[in-house]
mmCIF file of C-alpha atoms in Angstrom:
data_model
loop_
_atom_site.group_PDB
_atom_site.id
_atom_site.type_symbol
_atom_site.label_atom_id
_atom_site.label_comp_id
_atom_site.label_asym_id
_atom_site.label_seq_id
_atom_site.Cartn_x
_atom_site.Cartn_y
_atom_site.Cartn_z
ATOM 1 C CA UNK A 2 22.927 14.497 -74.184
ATOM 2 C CA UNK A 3 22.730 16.309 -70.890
ATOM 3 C CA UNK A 4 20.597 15.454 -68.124
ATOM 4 C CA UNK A 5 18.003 18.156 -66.875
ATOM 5 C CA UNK A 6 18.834 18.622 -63.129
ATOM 6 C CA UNK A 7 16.632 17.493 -60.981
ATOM 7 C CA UNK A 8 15.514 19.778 -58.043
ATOM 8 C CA UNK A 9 15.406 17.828 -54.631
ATOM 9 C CA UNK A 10 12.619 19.302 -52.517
ATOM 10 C CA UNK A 11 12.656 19.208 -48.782
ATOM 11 C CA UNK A 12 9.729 18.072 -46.827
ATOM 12 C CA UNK A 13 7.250 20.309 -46.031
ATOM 13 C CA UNK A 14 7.623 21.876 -42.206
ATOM 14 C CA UNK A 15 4.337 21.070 -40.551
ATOM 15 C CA UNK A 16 5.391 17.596 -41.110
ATOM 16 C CA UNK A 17 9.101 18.581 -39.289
ATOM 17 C CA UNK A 18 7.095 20.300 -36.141
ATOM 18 C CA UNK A 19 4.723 17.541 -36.061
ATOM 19 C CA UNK A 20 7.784 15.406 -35.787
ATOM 20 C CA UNK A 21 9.161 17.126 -33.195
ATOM 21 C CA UNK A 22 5.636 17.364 -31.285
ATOM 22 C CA UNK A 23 5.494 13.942 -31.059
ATOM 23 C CA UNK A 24 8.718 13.124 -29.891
ATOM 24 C CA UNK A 25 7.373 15.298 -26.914
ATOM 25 C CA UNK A 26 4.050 13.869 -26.574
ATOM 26 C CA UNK A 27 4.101 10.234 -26.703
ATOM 27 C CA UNK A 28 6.288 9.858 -23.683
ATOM 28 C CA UNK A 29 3.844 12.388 -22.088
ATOM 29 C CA UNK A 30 1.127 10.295 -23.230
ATOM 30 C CA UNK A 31 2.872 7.158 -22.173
ATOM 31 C CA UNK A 32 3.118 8.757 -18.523
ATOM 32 C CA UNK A 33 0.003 9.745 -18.245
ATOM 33 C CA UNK A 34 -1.268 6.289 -19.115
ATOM 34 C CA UNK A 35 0.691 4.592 -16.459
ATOM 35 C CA UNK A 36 0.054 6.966 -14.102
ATOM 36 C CA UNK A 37 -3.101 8.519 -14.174
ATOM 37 C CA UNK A 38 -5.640 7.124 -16.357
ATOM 38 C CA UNK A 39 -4.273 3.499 -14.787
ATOM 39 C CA UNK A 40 -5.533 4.502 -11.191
ATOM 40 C CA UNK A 41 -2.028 4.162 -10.243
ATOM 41 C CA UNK A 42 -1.790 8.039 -8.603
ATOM 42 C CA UNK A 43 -5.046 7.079 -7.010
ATOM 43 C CA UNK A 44 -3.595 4.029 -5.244
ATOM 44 C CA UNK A 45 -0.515 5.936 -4.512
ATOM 45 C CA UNK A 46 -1.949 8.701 -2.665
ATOM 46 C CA UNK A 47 -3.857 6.214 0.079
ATOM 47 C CA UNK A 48 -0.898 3.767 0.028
ATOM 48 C CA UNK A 49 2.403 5.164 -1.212
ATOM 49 C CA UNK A 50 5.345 3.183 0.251
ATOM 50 C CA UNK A 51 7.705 6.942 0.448
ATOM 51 C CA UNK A 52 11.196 5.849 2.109
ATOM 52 C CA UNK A 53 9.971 1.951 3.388
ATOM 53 C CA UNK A 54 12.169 -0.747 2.530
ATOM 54 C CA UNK A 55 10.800 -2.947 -0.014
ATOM 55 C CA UNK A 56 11.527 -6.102 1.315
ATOM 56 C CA UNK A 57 11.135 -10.382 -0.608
ATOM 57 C CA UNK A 58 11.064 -9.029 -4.269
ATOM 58 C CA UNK A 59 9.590 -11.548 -5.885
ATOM 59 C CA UNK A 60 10.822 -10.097 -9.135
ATOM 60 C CA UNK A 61 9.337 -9.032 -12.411
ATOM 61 C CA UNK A 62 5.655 -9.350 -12.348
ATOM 62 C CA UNK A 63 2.370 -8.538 -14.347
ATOM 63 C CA UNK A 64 0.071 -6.619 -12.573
ATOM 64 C CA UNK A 65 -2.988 -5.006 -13.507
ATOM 65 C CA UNK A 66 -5.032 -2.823 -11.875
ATOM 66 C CA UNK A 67 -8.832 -2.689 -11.652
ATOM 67 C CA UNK A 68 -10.982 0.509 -10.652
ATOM 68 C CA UNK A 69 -13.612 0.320 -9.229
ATOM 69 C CA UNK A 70 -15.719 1.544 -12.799
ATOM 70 C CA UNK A 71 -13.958 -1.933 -14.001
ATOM 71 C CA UNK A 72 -11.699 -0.056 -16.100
ATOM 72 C CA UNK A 73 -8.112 -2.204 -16.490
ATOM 73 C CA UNK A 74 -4.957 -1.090 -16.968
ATOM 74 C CA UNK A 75 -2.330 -3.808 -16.788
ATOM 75 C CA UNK A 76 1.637 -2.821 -17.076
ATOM 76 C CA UNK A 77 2.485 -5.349 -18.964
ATOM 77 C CA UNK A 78 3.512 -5.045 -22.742
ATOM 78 C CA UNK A 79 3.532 -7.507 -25.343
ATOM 79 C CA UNK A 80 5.928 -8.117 -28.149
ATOM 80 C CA UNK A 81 4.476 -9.351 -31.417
ATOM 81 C CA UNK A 82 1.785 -10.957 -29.127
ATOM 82 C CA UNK A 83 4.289 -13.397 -28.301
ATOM 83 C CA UNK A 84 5.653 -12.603 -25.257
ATOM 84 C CA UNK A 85 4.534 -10.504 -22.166
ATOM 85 C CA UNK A 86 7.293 -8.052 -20.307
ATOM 86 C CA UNK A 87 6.273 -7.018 -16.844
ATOM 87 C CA UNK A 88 6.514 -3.687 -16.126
ATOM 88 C CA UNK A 89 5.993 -4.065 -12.585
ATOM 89 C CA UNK A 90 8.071 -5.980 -9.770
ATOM 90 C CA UNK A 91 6.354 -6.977 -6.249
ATOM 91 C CA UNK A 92 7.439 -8.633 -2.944
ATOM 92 C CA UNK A 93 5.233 -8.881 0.689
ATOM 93 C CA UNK A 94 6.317 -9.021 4.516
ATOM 94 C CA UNK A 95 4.274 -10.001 7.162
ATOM 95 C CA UNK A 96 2.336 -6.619 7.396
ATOM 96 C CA UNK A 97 1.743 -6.070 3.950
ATOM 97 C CA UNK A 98 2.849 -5.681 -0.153
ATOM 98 C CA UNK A 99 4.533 -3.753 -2.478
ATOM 99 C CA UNK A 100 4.333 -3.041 -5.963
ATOM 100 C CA UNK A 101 6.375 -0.913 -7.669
ATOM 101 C CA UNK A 102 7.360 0.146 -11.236
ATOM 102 C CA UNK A 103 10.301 -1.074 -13.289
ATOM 103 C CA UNK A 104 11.229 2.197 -15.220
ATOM 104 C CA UNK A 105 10.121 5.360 -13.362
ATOM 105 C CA UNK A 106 6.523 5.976 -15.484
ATOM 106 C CA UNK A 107 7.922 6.430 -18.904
ATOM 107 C CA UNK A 108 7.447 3.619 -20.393
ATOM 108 C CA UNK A 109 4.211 2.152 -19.577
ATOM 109 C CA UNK A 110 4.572 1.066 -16.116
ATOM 110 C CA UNK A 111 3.782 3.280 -12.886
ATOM 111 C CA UNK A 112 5.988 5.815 -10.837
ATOM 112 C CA UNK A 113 7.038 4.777 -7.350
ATOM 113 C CA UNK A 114 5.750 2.348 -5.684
ATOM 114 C CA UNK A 115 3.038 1.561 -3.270
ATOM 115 C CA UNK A 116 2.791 -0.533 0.010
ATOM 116 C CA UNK A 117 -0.574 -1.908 0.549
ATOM 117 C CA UNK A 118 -1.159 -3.553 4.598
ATOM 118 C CA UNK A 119 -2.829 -6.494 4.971
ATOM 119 C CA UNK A 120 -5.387 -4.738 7.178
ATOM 120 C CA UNK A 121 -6.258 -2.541 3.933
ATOM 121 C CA UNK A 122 -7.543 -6.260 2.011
ATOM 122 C CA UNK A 123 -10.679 -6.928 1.557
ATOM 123 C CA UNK A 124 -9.830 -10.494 0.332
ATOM 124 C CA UNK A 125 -7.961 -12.567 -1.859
ATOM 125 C CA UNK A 126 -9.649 -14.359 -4.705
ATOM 126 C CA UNK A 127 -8.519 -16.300 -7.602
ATOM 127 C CA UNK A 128 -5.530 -13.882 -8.783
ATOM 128 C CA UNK A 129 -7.139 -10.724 -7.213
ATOM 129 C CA UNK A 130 -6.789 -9.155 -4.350
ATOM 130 C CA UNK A 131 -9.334 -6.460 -3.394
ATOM 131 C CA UNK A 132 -8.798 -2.788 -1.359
ATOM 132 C CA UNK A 133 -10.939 -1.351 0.398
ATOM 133 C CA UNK A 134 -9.559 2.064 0.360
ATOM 134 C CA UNK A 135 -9.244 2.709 -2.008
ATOM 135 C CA UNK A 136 -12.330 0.395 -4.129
ATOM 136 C CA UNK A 137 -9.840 -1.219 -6.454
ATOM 137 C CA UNK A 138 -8.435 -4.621 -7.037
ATOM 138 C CA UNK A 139 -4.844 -5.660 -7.762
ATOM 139 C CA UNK A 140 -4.673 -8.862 -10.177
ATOM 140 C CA UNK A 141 -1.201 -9.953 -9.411
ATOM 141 C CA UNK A 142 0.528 -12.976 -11.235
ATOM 142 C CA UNK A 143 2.407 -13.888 -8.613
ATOM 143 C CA UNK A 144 1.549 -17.361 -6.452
ATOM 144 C CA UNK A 145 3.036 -17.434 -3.685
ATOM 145 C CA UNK A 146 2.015 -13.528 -2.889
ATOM 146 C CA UNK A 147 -1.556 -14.824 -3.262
ATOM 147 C CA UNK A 148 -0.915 -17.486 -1.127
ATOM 148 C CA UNK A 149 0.273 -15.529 1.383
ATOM 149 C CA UNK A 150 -2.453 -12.927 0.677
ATOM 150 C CA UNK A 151 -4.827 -15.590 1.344
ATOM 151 C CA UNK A 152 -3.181 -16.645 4.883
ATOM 152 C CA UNK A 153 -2.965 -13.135 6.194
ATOM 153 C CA UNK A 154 -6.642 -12.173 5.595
ATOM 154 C CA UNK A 155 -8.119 -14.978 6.848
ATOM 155 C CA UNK A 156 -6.374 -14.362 9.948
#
């Protein structure tokens, strides 16, 4: 008895392109995300930290940013719901902060980083700390940044 041959059929193409689109797109979409729907460019272009030395990392951190529609964005990402991966690191000196991303924009976390003055706080409460240029509000896991946060406005 002989077997009939059976014809394999390749997909169709629009599902190929639409492949290929999206390999494009979602790291486009990813960027975009981190960097300008976040508020991130916003804060950037008032406070962008350029060449500075970004000194007293205190490592990875989650950080989320609130505009001043209350939209949040926070660059953090969770696996399974289980755990939380910062996408962000900070550190502070005596004139000011930093936060900056962990992986150059592409992957959910912002590009660059930004150095915010102390004279640029509005205050420091609970785990935010509010600009006033521009209107937004950092919530920053980080205790002993808000700690020192604290100090330096109340100065």
């Amino acid at each position: 008895m002989t077997h009939p041959m059976t014809q394999q059929t390749k997909p169709p193409k629009w599902i190929l392109w639409l492949f290929a689109v999206s390999l494009i797109l979602w790291p486009t979409l990813m960027y975009w995300l981190a960097n300008g729907y976040s508020g991130w460019s916003d804060l950037k272009s008032y406070h962008d930290a350029g060449s500075r030395e970004l000194r007293h990392s205190q490592g990875p951190t989650n950080v989320t940013l609130v505009q001043s529609s209350g939209r949040k964005y926070d660059f953090a990402s969770n696996q399974s719901g289980r755990a939380s991966y910062a996408r962000t690191d900070v550190g502070f000196d005596d004139e000011g902060f930093w936060v900056r991303g962990r992986h150059g924009g592409w992957t959910g976390g912002p590009r660059g980083a930004v150095f915010i003055p102390w004279t640029a706080v509005e205050r420091c409460d609970g785990l935010r700390i509010h600009l006033s240029d521009p209107q937004m509000a950092l919530i920053i896991h980080d205790q002993s940044l808000l700690d020192t946060c604290t100090r330096q406005v109340s100065r």
